[in-house]
Tab-separated table of C-alpha atoms in Angstrom:
chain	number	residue	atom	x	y	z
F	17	UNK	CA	-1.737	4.039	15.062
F	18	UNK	CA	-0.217	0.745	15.474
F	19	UNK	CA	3.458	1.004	16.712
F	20	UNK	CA	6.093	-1.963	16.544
F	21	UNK	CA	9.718	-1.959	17.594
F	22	UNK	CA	12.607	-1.430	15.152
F	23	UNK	CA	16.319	-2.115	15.750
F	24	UNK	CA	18.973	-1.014	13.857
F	25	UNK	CA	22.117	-3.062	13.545
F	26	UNK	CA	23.831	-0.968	10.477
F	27	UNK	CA	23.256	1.391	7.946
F	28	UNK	CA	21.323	-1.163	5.491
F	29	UNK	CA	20.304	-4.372	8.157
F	30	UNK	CA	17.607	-4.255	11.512
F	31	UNK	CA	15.577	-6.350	13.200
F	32	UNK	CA	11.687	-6.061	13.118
F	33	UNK	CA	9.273	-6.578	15.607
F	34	UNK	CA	6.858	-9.342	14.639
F	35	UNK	CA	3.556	-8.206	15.333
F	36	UNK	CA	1.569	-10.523	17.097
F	37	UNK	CA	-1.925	-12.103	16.491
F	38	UNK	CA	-2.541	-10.256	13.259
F	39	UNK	CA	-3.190	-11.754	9.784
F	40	UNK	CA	-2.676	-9.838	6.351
F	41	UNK	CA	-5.718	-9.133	3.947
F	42	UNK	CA	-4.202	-11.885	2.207
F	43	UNK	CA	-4.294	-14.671	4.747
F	44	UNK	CA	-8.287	-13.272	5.607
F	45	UNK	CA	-9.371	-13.172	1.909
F	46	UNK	CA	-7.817	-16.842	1.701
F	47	UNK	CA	-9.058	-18.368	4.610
F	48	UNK	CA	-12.734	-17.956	3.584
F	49	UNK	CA	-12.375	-18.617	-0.119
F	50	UNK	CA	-10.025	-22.281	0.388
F	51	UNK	CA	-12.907	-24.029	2.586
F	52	UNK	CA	-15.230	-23.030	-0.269
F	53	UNK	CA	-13.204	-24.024	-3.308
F	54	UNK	CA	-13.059	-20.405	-4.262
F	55	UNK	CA	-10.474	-19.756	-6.536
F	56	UNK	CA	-8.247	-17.341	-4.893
F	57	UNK	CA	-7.270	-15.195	-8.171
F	58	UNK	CA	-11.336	-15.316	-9.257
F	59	UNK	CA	-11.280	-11.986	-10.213
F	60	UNK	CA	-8.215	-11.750	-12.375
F	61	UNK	CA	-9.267	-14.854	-14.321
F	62	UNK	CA	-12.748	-13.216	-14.887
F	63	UNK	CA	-10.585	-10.056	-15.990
F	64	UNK	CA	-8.331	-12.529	-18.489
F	65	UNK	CA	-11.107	-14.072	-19.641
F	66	UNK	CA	-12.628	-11.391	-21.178
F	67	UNK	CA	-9.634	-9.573	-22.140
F	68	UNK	CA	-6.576	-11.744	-22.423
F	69	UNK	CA	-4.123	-8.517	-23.124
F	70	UNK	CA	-5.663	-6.293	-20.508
F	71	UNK	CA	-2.250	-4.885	-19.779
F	72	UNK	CA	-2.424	-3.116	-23.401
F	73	UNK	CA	-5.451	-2.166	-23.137
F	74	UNK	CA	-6.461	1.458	-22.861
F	75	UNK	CA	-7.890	2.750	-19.974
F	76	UNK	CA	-11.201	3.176	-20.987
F	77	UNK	CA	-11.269	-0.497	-21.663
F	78	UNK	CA	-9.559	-1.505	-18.348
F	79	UNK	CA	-12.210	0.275	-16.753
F	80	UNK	CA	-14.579	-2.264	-18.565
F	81	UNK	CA	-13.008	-5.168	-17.943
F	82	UNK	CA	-12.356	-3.967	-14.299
F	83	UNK	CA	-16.000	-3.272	-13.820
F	84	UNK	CA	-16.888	-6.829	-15.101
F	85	UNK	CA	-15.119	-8.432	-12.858
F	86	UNK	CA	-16.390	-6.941	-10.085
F	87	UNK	CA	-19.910	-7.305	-10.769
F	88	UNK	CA	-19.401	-10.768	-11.087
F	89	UNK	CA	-17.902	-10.934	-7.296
F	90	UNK	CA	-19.278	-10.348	-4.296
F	91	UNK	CA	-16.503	-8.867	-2.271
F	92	UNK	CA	-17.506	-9.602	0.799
F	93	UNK	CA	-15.146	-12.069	1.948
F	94	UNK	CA	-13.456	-9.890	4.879
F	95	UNK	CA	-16.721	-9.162	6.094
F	96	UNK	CA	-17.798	-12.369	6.289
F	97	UNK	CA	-14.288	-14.099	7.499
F	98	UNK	CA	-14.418	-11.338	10.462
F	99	UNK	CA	-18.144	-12.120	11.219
F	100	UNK	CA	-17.359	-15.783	11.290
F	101	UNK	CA	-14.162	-15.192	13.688
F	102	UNK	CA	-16.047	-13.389	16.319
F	103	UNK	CA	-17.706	-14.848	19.670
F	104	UNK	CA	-20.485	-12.788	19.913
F	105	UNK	CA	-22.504	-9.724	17.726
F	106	UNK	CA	-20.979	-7.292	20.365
F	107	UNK	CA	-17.769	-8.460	19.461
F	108	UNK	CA	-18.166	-8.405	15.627
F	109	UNK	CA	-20.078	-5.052	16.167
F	110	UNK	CA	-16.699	-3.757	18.541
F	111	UNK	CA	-14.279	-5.208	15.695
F	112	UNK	CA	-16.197	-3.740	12.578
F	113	UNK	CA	-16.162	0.073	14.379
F	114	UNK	CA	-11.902	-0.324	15.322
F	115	UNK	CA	-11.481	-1.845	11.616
F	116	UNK	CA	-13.245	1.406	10.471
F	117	UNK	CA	-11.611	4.059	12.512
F	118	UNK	CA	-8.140	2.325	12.442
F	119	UNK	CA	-8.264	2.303	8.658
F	120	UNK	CA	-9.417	5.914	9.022
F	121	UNK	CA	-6.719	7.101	10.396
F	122	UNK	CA	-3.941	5.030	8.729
F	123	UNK	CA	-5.579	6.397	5.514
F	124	UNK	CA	-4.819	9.947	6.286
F	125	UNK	CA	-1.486	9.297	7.919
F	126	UNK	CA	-0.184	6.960	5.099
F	127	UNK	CA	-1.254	9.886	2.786
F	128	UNK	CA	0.914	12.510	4.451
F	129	UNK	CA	3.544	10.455	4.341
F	130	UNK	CA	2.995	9.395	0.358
F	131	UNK	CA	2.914	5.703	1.883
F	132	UNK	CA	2.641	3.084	-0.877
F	133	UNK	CA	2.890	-0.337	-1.506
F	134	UNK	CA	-0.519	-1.105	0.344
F	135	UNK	CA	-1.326	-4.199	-1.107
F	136	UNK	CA	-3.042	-7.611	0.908
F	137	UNK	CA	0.322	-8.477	1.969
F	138	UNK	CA	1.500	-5.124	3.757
F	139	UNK	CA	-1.754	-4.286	5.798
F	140	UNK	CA	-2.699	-6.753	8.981
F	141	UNK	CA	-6.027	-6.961	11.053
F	142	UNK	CA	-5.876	-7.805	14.597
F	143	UNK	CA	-7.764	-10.949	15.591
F	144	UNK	CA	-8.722	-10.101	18.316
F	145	UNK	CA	-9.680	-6.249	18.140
F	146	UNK	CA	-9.999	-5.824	14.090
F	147	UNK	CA	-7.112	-3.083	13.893
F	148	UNK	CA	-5.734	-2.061	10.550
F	149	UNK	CA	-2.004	-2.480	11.242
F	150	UNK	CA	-0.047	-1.288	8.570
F	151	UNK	CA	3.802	-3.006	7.816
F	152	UNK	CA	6.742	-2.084	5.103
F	153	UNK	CA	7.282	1.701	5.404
F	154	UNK	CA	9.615	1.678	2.760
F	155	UNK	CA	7.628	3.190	-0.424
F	156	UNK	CA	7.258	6.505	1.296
F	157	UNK	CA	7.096	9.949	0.001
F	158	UNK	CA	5.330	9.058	-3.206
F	159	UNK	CA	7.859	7.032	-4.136
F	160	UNK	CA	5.362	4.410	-5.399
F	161	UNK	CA	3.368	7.383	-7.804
F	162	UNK	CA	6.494	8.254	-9.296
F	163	UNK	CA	7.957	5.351	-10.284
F	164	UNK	CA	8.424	4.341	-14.252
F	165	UNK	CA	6.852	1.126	-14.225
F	166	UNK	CA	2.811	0.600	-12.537
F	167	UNK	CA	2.976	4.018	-10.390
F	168	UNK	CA	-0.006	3.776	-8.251
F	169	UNK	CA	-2.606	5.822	-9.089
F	170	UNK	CA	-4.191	6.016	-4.892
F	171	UNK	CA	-3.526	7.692	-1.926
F	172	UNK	CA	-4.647	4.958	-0.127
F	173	UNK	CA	-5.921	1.252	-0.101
F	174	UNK	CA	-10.027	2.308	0.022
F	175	UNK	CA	-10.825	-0.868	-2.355
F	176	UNK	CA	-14.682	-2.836	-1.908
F	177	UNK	CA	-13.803	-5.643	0.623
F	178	UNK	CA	-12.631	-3.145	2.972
F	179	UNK	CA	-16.093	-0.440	2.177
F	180	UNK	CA	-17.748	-3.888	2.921
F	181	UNK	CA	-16.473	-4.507	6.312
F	182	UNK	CA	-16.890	-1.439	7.411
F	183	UNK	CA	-20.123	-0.480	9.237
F	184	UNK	CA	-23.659	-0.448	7.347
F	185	UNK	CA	-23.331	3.515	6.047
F	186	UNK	CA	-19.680	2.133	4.374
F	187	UNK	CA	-17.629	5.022	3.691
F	188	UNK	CA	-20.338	7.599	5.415
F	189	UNK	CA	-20.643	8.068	8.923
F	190	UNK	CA	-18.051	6.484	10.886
F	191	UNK	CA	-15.194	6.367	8.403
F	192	UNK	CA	-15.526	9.565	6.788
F	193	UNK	CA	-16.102	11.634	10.592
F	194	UNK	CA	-12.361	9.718	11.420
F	195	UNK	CA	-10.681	11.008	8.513
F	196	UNK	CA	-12.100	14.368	8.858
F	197	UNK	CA	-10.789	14.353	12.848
F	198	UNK	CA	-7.492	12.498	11.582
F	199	UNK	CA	-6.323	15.460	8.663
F	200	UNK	CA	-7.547	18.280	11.016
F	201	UNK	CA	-5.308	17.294	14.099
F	202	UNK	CA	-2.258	16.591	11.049
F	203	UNK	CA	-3.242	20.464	10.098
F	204	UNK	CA	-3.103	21.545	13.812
F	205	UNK	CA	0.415	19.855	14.402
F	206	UNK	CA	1.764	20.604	10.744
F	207	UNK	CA	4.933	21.949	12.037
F	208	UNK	CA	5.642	19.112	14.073
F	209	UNK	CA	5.039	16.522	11.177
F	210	UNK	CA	7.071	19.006	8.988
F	211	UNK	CA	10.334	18.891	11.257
F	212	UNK	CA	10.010	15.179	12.307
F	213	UNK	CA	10.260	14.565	8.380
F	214	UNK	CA	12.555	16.746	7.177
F	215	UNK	CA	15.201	15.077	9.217
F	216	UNK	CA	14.313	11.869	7.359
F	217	UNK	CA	14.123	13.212	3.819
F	218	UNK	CA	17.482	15.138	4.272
F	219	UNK	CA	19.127	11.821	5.946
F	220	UNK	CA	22.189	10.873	3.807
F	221	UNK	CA	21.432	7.252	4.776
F	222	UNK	CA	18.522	7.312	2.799
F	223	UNK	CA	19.081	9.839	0.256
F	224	UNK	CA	19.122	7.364	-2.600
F	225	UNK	CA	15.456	6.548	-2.142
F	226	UNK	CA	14.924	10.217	-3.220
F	227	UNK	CA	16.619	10.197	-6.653
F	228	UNK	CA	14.874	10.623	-10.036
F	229	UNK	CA	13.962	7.309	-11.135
F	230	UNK	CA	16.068	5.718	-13.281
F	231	UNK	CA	19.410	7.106	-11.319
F	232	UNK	CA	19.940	4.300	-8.611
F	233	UNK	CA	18.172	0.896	-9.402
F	234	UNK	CA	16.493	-0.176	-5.999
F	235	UNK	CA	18.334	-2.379	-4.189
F	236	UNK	CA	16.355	-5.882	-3.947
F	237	UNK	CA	17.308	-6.364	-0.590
F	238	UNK	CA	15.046	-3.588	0.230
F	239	UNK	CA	12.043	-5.447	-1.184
F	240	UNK	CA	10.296	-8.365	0.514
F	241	UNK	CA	10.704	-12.086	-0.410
F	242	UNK	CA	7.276	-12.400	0.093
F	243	UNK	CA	6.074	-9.742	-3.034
F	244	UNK	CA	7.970	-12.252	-5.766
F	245	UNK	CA	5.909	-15.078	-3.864
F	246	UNK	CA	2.343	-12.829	-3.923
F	247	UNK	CA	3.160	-12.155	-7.538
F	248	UNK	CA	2.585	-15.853	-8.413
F	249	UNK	CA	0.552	-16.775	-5.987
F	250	UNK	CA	-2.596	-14.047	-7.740
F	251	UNK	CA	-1.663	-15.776	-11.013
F	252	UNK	CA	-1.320	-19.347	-9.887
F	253	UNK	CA	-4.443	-21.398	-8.922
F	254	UNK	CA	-5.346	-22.138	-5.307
F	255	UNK	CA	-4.345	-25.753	-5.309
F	256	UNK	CA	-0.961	-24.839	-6.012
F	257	UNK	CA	1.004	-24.324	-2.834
F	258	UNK	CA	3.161	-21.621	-2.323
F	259	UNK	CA	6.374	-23.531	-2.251
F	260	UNK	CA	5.833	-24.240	-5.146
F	261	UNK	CA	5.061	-21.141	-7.432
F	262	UNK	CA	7.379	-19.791	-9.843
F	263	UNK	CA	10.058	-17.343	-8.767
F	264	UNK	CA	9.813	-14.106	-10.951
F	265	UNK	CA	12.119	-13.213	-13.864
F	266	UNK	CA	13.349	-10.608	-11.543
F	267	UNK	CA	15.072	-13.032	-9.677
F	268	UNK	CA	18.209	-14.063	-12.015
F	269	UNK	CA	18.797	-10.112	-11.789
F	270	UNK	CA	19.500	-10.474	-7.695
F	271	UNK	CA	22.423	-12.249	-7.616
F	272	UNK	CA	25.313	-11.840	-4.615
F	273	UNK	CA	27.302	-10.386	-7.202
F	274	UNK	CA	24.870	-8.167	-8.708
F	275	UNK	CA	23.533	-6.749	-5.278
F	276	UNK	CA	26.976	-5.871	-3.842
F	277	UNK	CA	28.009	-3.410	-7.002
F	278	UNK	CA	24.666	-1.785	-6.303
F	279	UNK	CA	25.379	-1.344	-2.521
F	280	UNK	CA	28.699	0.034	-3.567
F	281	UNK	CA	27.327	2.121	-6.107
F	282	UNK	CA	25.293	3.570	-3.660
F	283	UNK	CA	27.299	4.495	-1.309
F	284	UNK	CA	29.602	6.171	-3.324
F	285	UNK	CA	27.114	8.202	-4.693
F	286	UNK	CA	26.126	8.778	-1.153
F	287	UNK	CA	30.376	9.422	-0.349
F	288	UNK	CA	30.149	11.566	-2.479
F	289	UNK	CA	27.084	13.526	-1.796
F	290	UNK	CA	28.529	14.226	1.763
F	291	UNK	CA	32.345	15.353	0.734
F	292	UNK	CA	30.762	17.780	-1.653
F	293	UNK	CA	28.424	19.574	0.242
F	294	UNK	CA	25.260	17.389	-1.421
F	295	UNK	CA	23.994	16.708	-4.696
F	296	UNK	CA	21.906	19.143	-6.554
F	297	UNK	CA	19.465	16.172	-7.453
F	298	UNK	CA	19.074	14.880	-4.087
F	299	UNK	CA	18.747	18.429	-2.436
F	300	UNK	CA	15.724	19.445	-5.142
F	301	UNK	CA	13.816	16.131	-4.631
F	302	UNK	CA	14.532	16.428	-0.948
F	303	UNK	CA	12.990	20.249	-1.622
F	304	UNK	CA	10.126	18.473	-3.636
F	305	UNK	CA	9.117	16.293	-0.808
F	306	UNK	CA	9.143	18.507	1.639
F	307	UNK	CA	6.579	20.778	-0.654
F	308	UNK	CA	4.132	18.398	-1.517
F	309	UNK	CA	3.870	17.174	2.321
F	310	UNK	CA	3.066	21.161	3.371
F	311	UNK	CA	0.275	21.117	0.549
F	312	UNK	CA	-1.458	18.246	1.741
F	313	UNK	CA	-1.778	19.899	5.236
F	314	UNK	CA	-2.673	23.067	4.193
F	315	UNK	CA	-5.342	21.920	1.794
F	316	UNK	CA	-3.302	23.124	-1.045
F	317	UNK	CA	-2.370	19.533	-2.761
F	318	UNK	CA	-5.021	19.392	-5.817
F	319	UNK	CA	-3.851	23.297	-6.599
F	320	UNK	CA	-3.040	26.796	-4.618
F	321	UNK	CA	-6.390	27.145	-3.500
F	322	UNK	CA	-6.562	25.501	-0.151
F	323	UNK	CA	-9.495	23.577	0.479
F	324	UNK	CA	-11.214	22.938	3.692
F	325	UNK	CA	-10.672	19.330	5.619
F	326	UNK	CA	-14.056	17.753	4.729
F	327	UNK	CA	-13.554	18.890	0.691
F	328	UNK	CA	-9.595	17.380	0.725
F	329	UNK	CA	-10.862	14.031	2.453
F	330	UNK	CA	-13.881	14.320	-0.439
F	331	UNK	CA	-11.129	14.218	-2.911
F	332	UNK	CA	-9.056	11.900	-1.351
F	333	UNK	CA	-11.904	9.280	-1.302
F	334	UNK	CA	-12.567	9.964	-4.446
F	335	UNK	CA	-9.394	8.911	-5.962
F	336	UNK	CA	-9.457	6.420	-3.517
F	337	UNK	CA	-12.343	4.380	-4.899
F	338	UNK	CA	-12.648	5.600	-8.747
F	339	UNK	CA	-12.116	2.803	-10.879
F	340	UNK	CA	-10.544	4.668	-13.309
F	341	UNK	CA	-7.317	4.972	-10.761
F	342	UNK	CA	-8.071	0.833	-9.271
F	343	UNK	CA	-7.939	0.195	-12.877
F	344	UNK	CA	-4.392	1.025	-13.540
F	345	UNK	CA	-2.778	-0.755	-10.549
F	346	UNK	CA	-0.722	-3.964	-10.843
F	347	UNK	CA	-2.403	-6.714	-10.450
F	348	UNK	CA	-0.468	-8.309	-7.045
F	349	UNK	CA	-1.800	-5.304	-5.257
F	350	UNK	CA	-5.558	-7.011	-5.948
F	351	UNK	CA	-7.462	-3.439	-6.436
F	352	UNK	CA	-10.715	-5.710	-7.422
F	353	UNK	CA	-10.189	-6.825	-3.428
């Protein structure tokens, strides 16, 4: 697992550490298709061309118009953009066998953790090696599933382009035998991943990120610039540039006005939470989490009987590729990737 500094200078500001020599699916996917006048949003045109209200459709038709799109697509551009970056088949054979394993293992710890938000933007590949390195930790304990508006539907990013950079088996062999050896050491070590997060779910710095939805309004500090620009940029075509997209709605709404009463909303619900003793809401979700994390490393996450490791990564994949779920998922997060 990919590790990268992190400095904190207060209770809501820090300073990343940029990673270095790493591009996000987003940059790969549109660095082949520009050269080749490939629109970069193909796939959601295809989708609104055949169905120009897909988000009312129902979900048997999404799967349709979903399914469409694909098989009008290759998805094979991050194979292809890797094989073209490499100096030599033993390099492109090294790269395609760390992409695989890396992405392995991310998989199963980003699914512990109920780690969301995986869309091009927040998951990097190495030039050099072909790590997964995964960025933005901050949709964590399935924060992103719960939420009222597009909960994600995945337990983790398992969409074609990646399948199709992986190794000539795809999902068998290599990837699968990682995940396996990935959730069985998480089993063996269960009380260690337990304690490490129960000090962060029962932090009072971050308590607010555990209420019900609808109690605290996320603060848009905490989300990237970048997503508002993504937004557009899947919607806009490919000669636009990205200074120039739109800016979302959401925008007017994040105001220096509007994001201080927020921040001072919060922490006097979080005041507050610490001179009484802690809230009854936060304490149950905090409860919650803590539950659901133990089920997924005892096998016991898809009901009380607890299934073995190879059957719980089975399922996981499952959900991981079914159209049904990529079918529901907003469309910046690029599922038909």
């Amino acid at each position: 697992v990919q590790r990268y500094a992190v400095v904190p200078l207060s209770t809501n500001s820090g300073l990343l550490r940029w990673v270095p020599r790493s591009d996000t699916l987003h940059a790969l996917v549109k660095e082949f298709r520009t050269p080749r006048n490939i629109l970069l949003n193909l796939e959601y045109r295809l989708m609104l061309h055949m169905a120009p209200n897909y988000d009312l459709l129902s979900q048997v038709q999404k799967v349709e118009v979903f399914e469409n799109a694909l098989a009008q697509t290759s998805g094979t551009d991050l194979r292809r953009v890797m094989h073209a970056r490499s100096p030599s088949s033993e390099a492109w054979l090294a790269r395609r066998t760390t992409l695989t394993r890396s992405l392995a293992v991310m998989s199963m710890v980003g699914h512990v953790l109920g780690l969301g938000d995986r869309h091009p933007g927040n998951i990097l590949v190495h030039r050099s090696t072909g790590k997964v390195i995964h960025i933005d930790f901050g949709d964590c304990f399935e924060v992103a599933m719960t939420r009222a508006k597009w909960p994600e539907s995945v337990p983790f990013r398992l969409t074609r382009m990646l399948v199709n950079a992986m190794e000539a088996s795809g999902i068998e062999g290599t990837f699968r035998l990682t995940c396996e050896a990935a959730m069985d050491l998480l089993r063996q070590n269960a009380s260690s991943v337990l304690a490490m997060l129960e000090a962060f779910v029962h932090d009072p710095l971050i308590k607010w990120r555990l209420l019900d939805q609808g109690a605290v309004r996320r603060p848009a500090s905490h989300s990237s610039p970048n997503n508002s620009r993504r937004d557009s940029s899947i919607r806009e075509d490919t000669s636009s540039s990205d200074t120039s997209l739109s800016v979302s709605a959401e925008e007017d709404e994040r105001s220096p006005s509007s994001l201080r009463q927020q921040w001072r909303h919060l922490q006097e619900l979080e005041a507050r939470a610490l001179t009484t003793g802690g809230d009854g809401a936060l304490n149950s979700r905090a409860v919650r989490v803590i539950t659901r994390v133990q089920n997924k490393l005892t096998g016991k996450e898809f009901g009380s009987e607890a299934l073995s490791v190879d059957a719980q990564v089975q399922r996981l994949i499952e959900q991981a590729t079914s159209n049904e779920n990529l079918s529901l998922m907003y469309v910046p997060w690029c599922a038909f990737w």
